[in-house]
Amino acid sequence: MDGTVASKPANAVLKLNNVSRRFGITEALRDVSLAIVPGEIICLVGQSGCGKSSLLRIIAGVDTPDSGVLLLKDEEIAGPKRFVEPEARNIGFVFQDYALFPHLTAEQNVLFGLKGLPKKVARARAAEMIDRVGLYPLMKRYPHMLSGGEQQRVALARALAPSPSILLMDEPFSSLDRGLREKVRDETLALLRALGTTVIMVTHDPEEALSAGDRIVLMRKGEIVQTGTGYDLHDRPNCRYAADFFCAFNKVPGTYRDGKIETAIGNFGCEATLADGSAAIAYIRPQAISVSQENGDIPGRVTGRLFLGEVEQLTVQVEGLSEPLLVRTMVRLPAPTNTIRLTIGLESVLAFSAH
């Protein structure tokens, strides 16, 4: 487990201490500890079934932990001493399907979460939030009269209207098509940052997590594997699972010896906590391999080309390797080009145990 998980900032708005949850023989969460500071946008990521949605449900209060403690602003909201009901936690939730009431207008949907306020105050607050998400002219429309992106913004306004301590978002952009998703996501995150909202967002999309989160929490089998910035997890993964989640690596077998991994295509210096002489795997990013028709350390034969626009993906067979290398390059090689030479960026090779 990553050492940063145990860190508990003094000003944390939410603290999870050793939270566990079991469903039958399945451990959905195992001793999860995490601290989130005000205004931070956290992205929970991991493969299906890793526990990220279970964690969100426990924070929201719609499920209870079997053990461990949740503290919101240093007050226990779930644990052995106390359980605070979801509606009393002041935690907002944007659902994957938005969960708007079809028989209510956009304005009425936002007002639904403001029932405790005087009507005049509630209407003013609802109008303010609808305006902040850019939907003031559409506030009298019903959900079926709105686009997917507009419905998402109504759901956001409804969640933000009560000024929650934390906003939870469960795959909030996954139902939008790719072009619209990026636009709505950028606008939403800009608004949340402007408001200083503390956010925990579940996503299955590695690129979305890298671009959206101030900090990423990567989970596997109910545990936190690694936390850090997008740069930390992408550039310095602490295990093969973390590396594979954020990048499709070339994996070349070798032996770790004297601070280097020795492979059939060369020796690469790597910082790794591996025993000297142990079997290892060199992880090489496709974009870290340079190609040329004349210059390079490794001869190869192009067996496939996939043009992706800005980059081209080459499949290259190299002597000594049972699997071809994938190369992503912006170099435009003339077609047909069958033989090329490769150079691997030494600083970008990672080494992990083969076992």
mmCIF file of C-alpha atoms in Angstrom:
data_model
loop_
_atom_site.group_PDB
_atom_site.id
_atom_site.type_symbol
_atom_site.label_atom_id
_atom_site.label_comp_id
_atom_site.label_asym_id
_atom_site.label_seq_id
_atom_site.Cartn_x
_atom_site.Cartn_y
_atom_site.Cartn_z
ATOM 1 C CA MET A 1 0.000 0.000 0.000
ATOM 2 C CA ASP A 2 1.197 3.492 -0.859
ATOM 3 C CA GLY A 3 2.620 5.372 2.110
ATOM 4 C CA THR A 4 0.698 8.544 1.248
ATOM 5 C CA VAL A 5 -2.549 6.837 2.205
ATOM 6 C CA ALA A 6 -1.757 6.969 5.910
ATOM 7 C CA SER A 7 -1.219 10.742 5.850
ATOM 8 C CA LYS A 8 -3.965 12.620 7.752
ATOM 9 C CA PRO A 9 -3.803 16.388 7.110
ATOM 10 C CA ALA A 10 -4.914 18.423 10.117
ATOM 11 C CA ASN A 11 -7.378 20.437 8.013
ATOM 12 C CA ALA A 12 -9.020 17.444 6.326
ATOM 13 C CA VAL A 13 -12.752 17.884 5.737
ATOM 14 C CA LEU A 14 -13.257 14.105 5.492
ATOM 15 C CA LYS A 15 -11.251 11.326 7.123
ATOM 16 C CA LEU A 16 -11.698 7.599 6.609
ATOM 17 C CA ASN A 17 -9.902 5.449 9.151
ATOM 18 C CA ASN A 18 -9.562 1.703 8.438
ATOM 19 C CA VAL A 19 -12.961 1.383 6.755
ATOM 20 C CA SER A 20 -13.970 -2.168 5.796
ATOM 21 C CA ARG A 21 -17.081 -3.643 4.187
ATOM 22 C CA ARG A 22 -17.863 -7.265 3.369
ATOM 23 C CA PHE A 23 -20.682 -8.802 1.324
ATOM 24 C CA GLY A 24 -20.717 -12.511 2.137
ATOM 25 C CA ILE A 25 -17.262 -13.834 1.319
ATOM 26 C CA THR A 26 -16.416 -10.776 -0.800
ATOM 27 C CA GLU A 27 -14.370 -8.014 0.789
ATOM 28 C CA ALA A 28 -15.626 -4.872 -0.948
ATOM 29 C CA LEU A 29 -13.381 -2.650 1.186
ATOM 30 C CA ARG A 30 -10.429 -3.604 3.372
ATOM 31 C CA ASP A 31 -8.925 -1.160 5.897
ATOM 32 C CA VAL A 32 -9.302 1.889 3.641
ATOM 33 C CA SER A 33 -7.814 5.075 5.088
ATOM 34 C CA LEU A 34 -7.987 8.400 3.291
ATOM 35 C CA ALA A 35 -8.030 12.110 4.133
ATOM 36 C CA ILE A 36 -9.456 14.805 1.866
ATOM 37 C CA VAL A 37 -8.778 18.518 2.301
ATOM 38 C CA PRO A 38 -11.249 21.330 1.526
ATOM 39 C CA GLY A 39 -11.510 22.254 -2.158
ATOM 40 C CA GLU A 40 -9.738 19.113 -3.326
ATOM 41 C CA ILE A 41 -11.037 17.135 -6.323
ATOM 42 C CA ILE A 42 -10.388 13.423 -5.774
ATOM 43 C CA CYS A 43 -10.836 10.834 -8.533
ATOM 44 C CA LEU A 44 -11.516 7.255 -7.439
ATOM 45 C CA VAL A 45 -10.445 4.837 -10.159
ATOM 46 C CA GLY A 46 -9.865 1.127 -10.618
ATOM 47 C CA GLN A 47 -11.181 -1.906 -12.423
ATOM 48 C CA SER A 48 -14.820 -2.962 -12.022
ATOM 49 C CA GLY A 49 -15.434 -4.433 -8.594
ATOM 50 C CA CYS A 50 -12.434 -2.708 -6.991
ATOM 51 C CA GLY A 51 -14.572 -1.030 -4.306
ATOM 52 C CA LYS A 52 -14.789 2.558 -5.534
ATOM 53 C CA SER A 53 -18.604 2.665 -5.722
ATOM 54 C CA SER A 54 -18.888 0.871 -2.367
ATOM 55 C CA LEU A 55 -16.679 3.549 -0.842
ATOM 56 C CA LEU A 56 -18.829 6.306 -2.336
ATOM 57 C CA ARG A 57 -21.993 4.710 -0.942
ATOM 58 C CA ILE A 58 -20.514 4.524 2.547
ATOM 59 C CA ILE A 59 -19.445 8.172 2.425
ATOM 60 C CA ALA A 60 -22.944 9.131 1.241
ATOM 61 C CA GLY A 61 -24.502 7.125 4.075
ATOM 62 C CA VAL A 62 -26.584 4.782 1.925
ATOM 63 C CA ASP A 63 -24.448 1.895 3.181
ATOM 64 C CA THR A 64 -22.666 1.310 6.481
ATOM 65 C CA PRO A 65 -19.109 0.058 7.118
ATOM 66 C CA ASP A 66 -18.564 -3.175 9.027
ATOM 67 C CA SER A 67 -15.634 -1.536 10.809
ATOM 68 C CA GLY A 68 -13.705 1.694 10.777
ATOM 69 C CA VAL A 69 -14.673 5.332 11.275
ATOM 70 C CA LEU A 70 -15.711 8.215 9.004
ATOM 71 C CA LEU A 71 -15.183 11.747 10.265
ATOM 72 C CA LEU A 72 -16.736 14.779 8.570
ATOM 73 C CA LYS A 73 -15.166 17.990 9.874
ATOM 74 C CA ASP A 74 -13.822 15.912 12.784
ATOM 75 C CA GLU A 75 -17.297 14.672 13.759
ATOM 76 C CA GLU A 76 -18.058 10.951 13.505
ATOM 77 C CA ILE A 77 -20.721 10.241 10.871
ATOM 78 C CA ALA A 78 -20.231 6.461 10.677
ATOM 79 C CA GLY A 79 -18.536 4.170 13.150
ATOM 80 C CA PRO A 80 -19.013 2.317 16.425
ATOM 81 C CA LYS A 81 -20.249 5.393 18.310
ATOM 82 C CA ARG A 82 -22.550 7.088 15.828
ATOM 83 C CA PHE A 83 -24.309 6.854 12.478
ATOM 84 C CA VAL A 84 -25.615 9.978 10.764
ATOM 85 C CA GLU A 85 -28.403 9.454 8.246
ATOM 86 C CA PRO A 86 -27.659 10.476 4.610
ATOM 87 C CA GLU A 87 -30.006 13.480 4.631
ATOM 88 C CA ALA A 88 -28.272 14.895 7.727
ATOM 89 C CA ARG A 89 -24.695 14.662 6.414
ATOM 90 C CA ASN A 90 -24.764 17.707 4.115
ATOM 91 C CA ILE A 91 -23.167 15.641 1.355
ATOM 92 C CA GLY A 92 -24.309 16.173 -2.239
ATOM 93 C CA PHE A 93 -24.593 13.373 -4.799
ATOM 94 C CA VAL A 94 -24.691 13.478 -8.610
ATOM 95 C CA PHE A 95 -25.795 10.079 -9.886
ATOM 96 C CA GLN A 96 -24.647 8.415 -13.099
ATOM 97 C CA ASP A 97 -28.141 8.654 -14.601
ATOM 98 C CA TYR A 98 -28.729 12.085 -12.933
ATOM 99 C CA ALA A 99 -31.916 10.786 -11.183
ATOM 100 C CA LEU A 100 -33.968 13.864 -12.102
ATOM 101 C CA PHE A 101 -37.693 13.827 -11.333
ATOM 102 C CA PRO A 102 -39.372 13.674 -14.781
ATOM 103 C CA HIS A 103 -42.558 15.422 -13.597
ATOM 104 C CA LEU A 104 -40.657 18.435 -12.212
ATOM 105 C CA THR A 105 -39.112 21.321 -14.121
ATOM 106 C CA ALA A 106 -35.400 22.075 -13.875
ATOM 107 C CA GLU A 107 -36.186 24.746 -11.276
ATOM 108 C CA GLN A 108 -38.417 22.402 -9.267
ATOM 109 C CA ASN A 109 -35.760 19.672 -9.344
ATOM 110 C CA VAL A 110 -33.251 22.085 -7.823
ATOM 111 C CA LEU A 111 -35.797 23.341 -5.281
ATOM 112 C CA PHE A 112 -36.412 19.762 -4.127
ATOM 113 C CA GLY A 113 -33.174 19.807 -2.124
ATOM 114 C CA LEU A 114 -33.987 23.149 -0.488
ATOM 115 C CA LYS A 115 -37.177 22.234 1.355
ATOM 116 C CA GLY A 116 -35.795 23.382 4.697
ATOM 117 C CA LEU A 117 -35.445 26.983 3.527
ATOM 118 C CA PRO A 118 -38.126 29.685 3.335
ATOM 119 C CA LYS A 119 -39.714 29.652 -0.139
ATOM 120 C CA LYS A 120 -38.330 33.054 -1.156
ATOM 121 C CA VAL A 121 -34.799 32.147 -0.064
ATOM 122 C CA ALA A 122 -35.024 28.717 -1.730
ATOM 123 C CA ARG A 123 -36.193 30.215 -5.048
ATOM 124 C CA ALA A 124 -33.372 32.737 -5.002
ATOM 125 C CA ARG A 125 -30.807 30.029 -4.269
ATOM 126 C CA ALA A 126 -32.205 27.728 -6.969
ATOM 127 C CA ALA A 127 -32.168 30.531 -9.532
ATOM 128 C CA GLU A 128 -28.575 31.393 -8.557
ATOM 129 C CA MET A 129 -27.332 27.829 -9.044
ATOM 130 C CA ILE A 130 -29.260 27.309 -12.288
ATOM 131 C CA ASP A 131 -27.682 30.518 -13.553
ATOM 132 C CA ARG A 132 -24.214 29.338 -12.444
ATOM 133 C CA VAL A 133 -24.564 26.199 -14.577
ATOM 134 C CA GLY A 134 -25.757 28.283 -17.538
ATOM 135 C CA LEU A 135 -29.365 27.083 -17.705
ATOM 136 C CA TYR A 136 -31.345 30.087 -16.479
ATOM 137 C CA PRO A 137 -33.321 30.443 -19.764
ATOM 138 C CA LEU A 138 -34.293 26.746 -19.535
ATOM 139 C CA MET A 139 -35.298 26.584 -15.869
ATOM 140 C CA LYS A 140 -39.003 26.021 -16.647
ATOM 141 C CA ARG A 141 -38.330 23.049 -18.932
ATOM 142 C CA TYR A 142 -38.849 19.414 -17.951
ATOM 143 C CA PRO A 143 -35.986 16.866 -18.135
ATOM 144 C CA HIS A 144 -37.266 15.268 -21.358
ATOM 145 C CA MET A 145 -36.987 18.701 -23.017
ATOM 146 C CA LEU A 146 -33.289 18.972 -22.154
ATOM 147 C CA SER A 147 -30.215 17.431 -23.761
ATOM 148 C CA GLY A 148 -28.012 14.988 -21.878
ATOM 149 C CA GLY A 149 -25.503 17.710 -21.061
ATOM 150 C CA GLU A 150 -28.266 20.045 -19.843
ATOM 151 C CA GLN A 151 -29.731 17.309 -17.626
ATOM 152 C CA GLN A 152 -26.299 16.741 -16.138
ATOM 153 C CA ARG A 153 -26.045 20.439 -15.292
ATOM 154 C CA VAL A 154 -29.482 20.411 -13.629
ATOM 155 C CA ALA A 155 -28.353 17.465 -11.498
ATOM 156 C CA LEU A 156 -25.199 19.401 -10.612
ATOM 157 C CA ALA A 157 -27.178 22.516 -9.669
ATOM 158 C CA ARG A 158 -29.511 20.413 -7.494
ATOM 159 C CA ALA A 159 -26.572 18.830 -5.679
ATOM 160 C CA LEU A 160 -24.769 22.155 -5.155
ATOM 161 C CA ALA A 161 -27.783 24.228 -4.104
ATOM 162 C CA PRO A 162 -27.701 23.187 -0.400
ATOM 163 C CA SER A 163 -23.959 24.136 -0.232
ATOM 164 C CA PRO A 164 -22.751 20.605 0.644
ATOM 165 C CA SER A 165 -19.535 20.004 2.557
ATOM 166 C CA ILE A 166 -18.597 17.417 -0.069
ATOM 167 C CA LEU A 167 -19.965 16.607 -3.515
ATOM 168 C CA LEU A 168 -19.961 12.955 -4.607
ATOM 169 C CA MET A 169 -20.129 12.182 -8.329
ATOM 170 C CA ASP A 170 -20.601 8.642 -9.631
ATOM 171 C CA GLU A 171 -19.478 8.382 -13.283
ATOM 172 C CA PRO A 172 -21.160 11.751 -13.949
ATOM 173 C CA PHE A 173 -20.087 12.098 -17.585
ATOM 174 C CA SER A 174 -20.150 8.476 -18.791
ATOM 175 C CA SER A 175 -23.579 8.667 -20.445
ATOM 176 C CA LEU A 176 -22.552 11.585 -22.690
ATOM 177 C CA ASP A 177 -20.990 11.096 -26.105
ATOM 178 C CA ARG A 178 -17.252 11.736 -26.261
ATOM 179 C CA GLY A 179 -17.269 15.249 -27.767
ATOM 180 C CA LEU A 180 -19.959 16.526 -25.402
ATOM 181 C CA ARG A 181 -18.428 14.691 -22.443
ATOM 182 C CA GLU A 182 -15.169 16.623 -22.619
ATOM 183 C CA LYS A 183 -16.937 19.980 -22.945
ATOM 184 C CA VAL A 184 -19.376 19.343 -20.077
ATOM 185 C CA ARG A 185 -16.605 17.915 -17.885
ATOM 186 C CA ASP A 186 -14.345 20.928 -18.430
ATOM 187 C CA GLU A 187 -17.178 23.366 -17.700
ATOM 188 C CA THR A 188 -18.290 21.411 -14.627
ATOM 189 C CA LEU A 189 -14.803 21.187 -13.136
ATOM 190 C CA ALA A 190 -14.182 24.882 -13.796
ATOM 191 C CA LEU A 191 -17.370 25.723 -11.876
ATOM 192 C CA LEU A 192 -16.530 23.383 -8.990
ATOM 193 C CA ARG A 193 -13.049 24.876 -8.668
ATOM 194 C CA ALA A 194 -14.472 28.406 -8.800
ATOM 195 C CA LEU A 195 -16.883 27.516 -5.976
ATOM 196 C CA GLY A 196 -14.120 25.797 -3.977
ATOM 197 C CA THR A 197 -16.223 22.629 -3.777
ATOM 198 C CA THR A 198 -14.670 19.481 -2.305
ATOM 199 C CA VAL A 199 -15.354 16.650 -4.761
ATOM 200 C CA ILE A 200 -14.995 12.876 -4.793
ATOM 201 C CA MET A 201 -15.619 11.547 -8.299
ATOM 202 C CA VAL A 202 -15.756 7.920 -9.402
ATOM 203 C CA THR A 203 -14.639 7.287 -12.970
ATOM 204 C CA HIS A 204 -13.621 4.253 -15.005
ATOM 205 C CA ASP A 205 -11.750 6.400 -17.535
ATOM 206 C CA PRO A 206 -7.981 6.711 -16.856
ATOM 207 C CA GLU A 207 -7.642 9.802 -19.054
ATOM 208 C CA GLU A 208 -10.523 11.502 -17.260
ATOM 209 C CA ALA A 209 -8.944 10.778 -13.889
ATOM 210 C CA LEU A 210 -5.534 12.084 -14.973
ATOM 211 C CA SER A 211 -6.980 15.323 -16.319
ATOM 212 C CA ALA A 212 -9.684 15.998 -13.720
ATOM 213 C CA GLY A 213 -8.314 15.078 -10.319
ATOM 214 C CA ASP A 214 -6.064 17.089 -8.025
ATOM 215 C CA ARG A 215 -5.341 13.676 -6.543
ATOM 216 C CA ILE A 216 -6.081 10.183 -7.820
ATOM 217 C CA VAL A 217 -6.934 7.237 -5.599
ATOM 218 C CA LEU A 218 -6.341 3.953 -7.430
ATOM 219 C CA MET A 219 -8.107 0.922 -5.960
ATOM 220 C CA ARG A 220 -7.887 -2.839 -6.402
ATOM 221 C CA LYS A 221 -9.813 -5.580 -4.601
ATOM 222 C CA GLY A 222 -11.099 -3.220 -1.922
ATOM 223 C CA GLU A 223 -7.763 -1.625 -1.118
ATOM 224 C CA ILE A 224 -6.011 1.600 -2.067
ATOM 225 C CA VAL A 225 -3.022 0.724 -4.231
ATOM 226 C CA GLN A 226 -1.575 4.188 -4.825
ATOM 227 C CA THR A 227 -2.546 7.820 -4.317
ATOM 228 C CA GLY A 228 -1.009 10.941 -5.797
ATOM 229 C CA THR A 229 -1.256 13.456 -8.602
ATOM 230 C CA GLY A 230 -1.862 12.372 -12.171
ATOM 231 C CA TYR A 231 1.850 12.815 -12.834
ATOM 232 C CA ASP A 232 2.688 10.566 -9.859
ATOM 233 C CA LEU A 233 0.523 7.677 -10.965
ATOM 234 C CA HIS A 234 1.237 7.918 -14.676
ATOM 235 C CA ASP A 235 4.983 8.572 -14.496
ATOM 236 C CA ARG A 236 5.842 6.733 -11.276
ATOM 237 C CA PRO A 237 3.462 3.781 -10.802
ATOM 238 C CA ASN A 238 4.349 1.727 -7.735
ATOM 239 C CA CYS A 239 3.271 -1.663 -9.145
ATOM 240 C CA ARG A 240 2.320 -3.434 -12.363
ATOM 241 C CA TYR A 241 -1.406 -2.905 -11.717
ATOM 242 C CA ALA A 242 -0.946 0.860 -11.460
ATOM 243 C CA ALA A 243 1.255 0.936 -14.559
ATOM 244 C CA ASP A 244 -1.187 -1.139 -16.636
ATOM 245 C CA PHE A 245 -4.183 0.958 -15.579
ATOM 246 C CA PHE A 246 -2.844 4.199 -17.037
ATOM 247 C CA CYS A 247 -0.809 3.032 -20.050
ATOM 248 C CA ALA A 248 -0.593 0.139 -22.526
ATOM 249 C CA PHE A 249 3.061 -0.804 -22.042
ATOM 250 C CA ASN A 250 5.363 -3.046 -24.017
ATOM 251 C CA LYS A 251 6.464 -5.774 -21.608
ATOM 252 C CA VAL A 252 9.879 -7.278 -22.200
ATOM 253 C CA PRO A 253 11.224 -10.080 -19.947
ATOM 254 C CA GLY A 254 14.644 -9.698 -18.401
ATOM 255 C CA THR A 255 16.821 -9.984 -15.311
ATOM 256 C CA TYR A 256 17.364 -7.247 -12.735
ATOM 257 C CA ARG A 257 21.030 -6.889 -11.835
ATOM 258 C CA ASP A 258 23.170 -4.037 -10.446
ATOM 259 C CA GLY A 259 20.442 -1.421 -10.846
ATOM 260 C CA LYS A 260 19.669 -2.407 -14.435
ATOM 261 C CA ILE A 261 17.232 -4.663 -16.192
ATOM 262 C CA GLU A 262 18.988 -6.823 -18.792
ATOM 263 C CA THR A 263 16.843 -7.751 -21.796
ATOM 264 C CA ALA A 264 17.233 -9.127 -25.308
ATOM 265 C CA ILE A 265 17.052 -5.602 -26.716
ATOM 266 C CA GLY A 266 19.449 -3.915 -24.283
ATOM 267 C CA ASN A 267 20.130 -3.060 -20.673
ATOM 268 C CA PHE A 268 18.186 -0.246 -19.016
ATOM 269 C CA GLY A 269 18.916 1.504 -15.746
ATOM 270 C CA CYS A 270 15.877 1.375 -13.432
ATOM 271 C CA GLU A 271 15.144 2.259 -9.838
ATOM 272 C CA ALA A 272 13.400 -0.788 -8.448
ATOM 273 C CA THR A 273 13.204 -2.666 -5.157
ATOM 274 C CA LEU A 274 14.060 -6.019 -6.720
ATOM 275 C CA ALA A 275 16.497 -8.676 -5.612
ATOM 276 C CA ASP A 276 19.719 -8.793 -7.600
ATOM 277 C CA GLY A 277 19.496 -11.502 -10.260
ATOM 278 C CA SER A 278 15.712 -11.821 -10.019
ATOM 279 C CA ALA A 279 13.393 -12.277 -12.994
ATOM 280 C CA ALA A 280 11.861 -8.967 -14.021
ATOM 281 C CA ILE A 281 9.701 -7.311 -16.651
ATOM 282 C CA ALA A 282 10.767 -4.132 -18.437
ATOM 283 C CA TYR A 283 7.801 -1.817 -18.987
ATOM 284 C CA ILE A 284 8.394 0.374 -22.053
ATOM 285 C CA ARG A 285 5.903 3.016 -23.173
ATOM 286 C CA PRO A 286 5.000 2.923 -26.895
ATOM 287 C CA GLN A 287 5.597 6.676 -27.131
ATOM 288 C CA ALA A 288 9.078 6.337 -25.548
ATOM 289 C CA ILE A 289 10.390 4.497 -28.615
ATOM 290 C CA SER A 290 11.841 6.683 -31.388
ATOM 291 C CA VAL A 291 11.836 5.465 -34.988
ATOM 292 C CA SER A 292 14.098 6.211 -37.952
ATOM 293 C CA GLN A 293 14.884 4.652 -41.295
ATOM 294 C CA GLU A 294 18.634 5.052 -40.713
ATOM 295 C CA ASN A 295 19.578 5.825 -37.090
ATOM 296 C CA GLY A 296 18.848 3.754 -34.017
ATOM 297 C CA ASP A 297 20.112 1.045 -31.693
ATOM 298 C CA ILE A 298 17.644 -1.727 -32.525
ATOM 299 C CA PRO A 299 16.728 -3.005 -36.007
ATOM 300 C CA GLY A 300 13.098 -3.941 -36.540
ATOM 301 C CA ARG A 301 10.572 -4.923 -39.181
ATOM 302 C CA VAL A 302 7.231 -3.149 -39.456
ATOM 303 C CA THR A 303 4.394 -5.671 -39.553
ATOM 304 C CA GLY A 304 1.466 -3.324 -38.970
ATOM 305 C CA ARG A 305 0.495 0.332 -39.164
ATOM 306 C CA LEU A 306 -2.507 2.078 -37.599
ATOM 307 C CA PHE A 307 -2.927 5.752 -38.473
ATOM 308 C CA LEU A 308 -4.576 7.644 -35.608
ATOM 309 C CA GLY A 309 -4.270 11.173 -36.928
ATOM 310 C CA GLU A 310 -1.769 13.030 -34.779
ATOM 311 C CA VAL A 311 0.179 9.828 -34.139
ATOM 312 C CA GLU A 312 0.697 6.543 -35.927
ATOM 313 C CA GLN A 313 0.899 3.206 -34.124
ATOM 314 C CA LEU A 314 3.411 0.759 -35.547
ATOM 315 C CA THR A 315 3.704 -2.934 -34.794
ATOM 316 C CA VAL A 316 7.401 -3.820 -35.016
ATOM 317 C CA GLN A 317 8.935 -7.286 -34.889
ATOM 318 C CA VAL A 318 12.359 -7.294 -33.202
ATOM 319 C CA GLU A 319 14.808 -10.182 -33.157
ATOM 320 C CA GLY A 320 14.986 -11.862 -29.768
ATOM 321 C CA LEU A 321 11.442 -10.944 -28.705
ATOM 322 C CA SER A 322 8.516 -13.331 -28.938
ATOM 323 C CA GLU A 323 6.023 -10.444 -28.994
ATOM 324 C CA PRO A 324 6.245 -7.420 -31.320
ATOM 325 C CA LEU A 325 6.752 -3.933 -29.920
ATOM 326 C CA LEU A 326 4.035 -1.314 -30.222
ATOM 327 C CA VAL A 327 5.397 2.115 -31.129
ATOM 328 C CA ARG A 328 3.473 5.385 -31.129
ATOM 329 C CA THR A 329 5.184 8.072 -33.167
ATOM 330 C CA MET A 330 4.552 11.436 -34.793
ATOM 331 C CA VAL A 331 7.232 10.683 -37.398
ATOM 332 C CA ARG A 332 5.700 10.187 -40.830
ATOM 333 C CA LEU A 333 7.425 7.201 -42.393
ATOM 334 C CA PRO A 334 6.892 6.805 -46.134
ATOM 335 C CA ALA A 335 4.780 3.841 -47.175
ATOM 336 C CA PRO A 336 5.752 1.150 -47.674
ATOM 337 C CA THR A 337 8.538 1.147 -45.072
ATOM 338 C CA ASN A 338 9.372 -2.351 -43.849
ATOM 339 C CA THR A 339 12.688 -2.021 -42.020
ATOM 340 C CA ILE A 340 13.341 0.665 -39.428
ATOM 341 C CA ARG A 341 15.614 1.306 -36.455
ATOM 342 C CA LEU A 342 14.417 1.964 -32.922
ATOM 343 C CA THR A 343 15.833 3.930 -30.004
ATOM 344 C CA ILE A 344 14.336 3.490 -26.547
ATOM 345 C CA GLY A 345 14.358 6.419 -24.110
ATOM 346 C CA LEU A 346 16.411 5.003 -21.249
ATOM 347 C CA GLU A 347 14.852 7.244 -18.583
ATOM 348 C CA SER A 348 11.335 6.023 -19.317
ATOM 349 C CA VAL A 349 11.815 2.263 -18.742
ATOM 350 C CA LEU A 350 10.244 0.807 -15.597
ATOM 351 C CA ALA A 351 11.100 -2.521 -13.988
ATOM 352 C CA PHE A 352 8.780 -4.759 -11.987
ATOM 353 C CA SER A 353 9.062 -8.263 -10.638
ATOM 354 C CA ALA A 354 8.053 -10.985 -13.084
ATOM 355 C CA HIS A 355 6.184 -12.801 -10.301
#
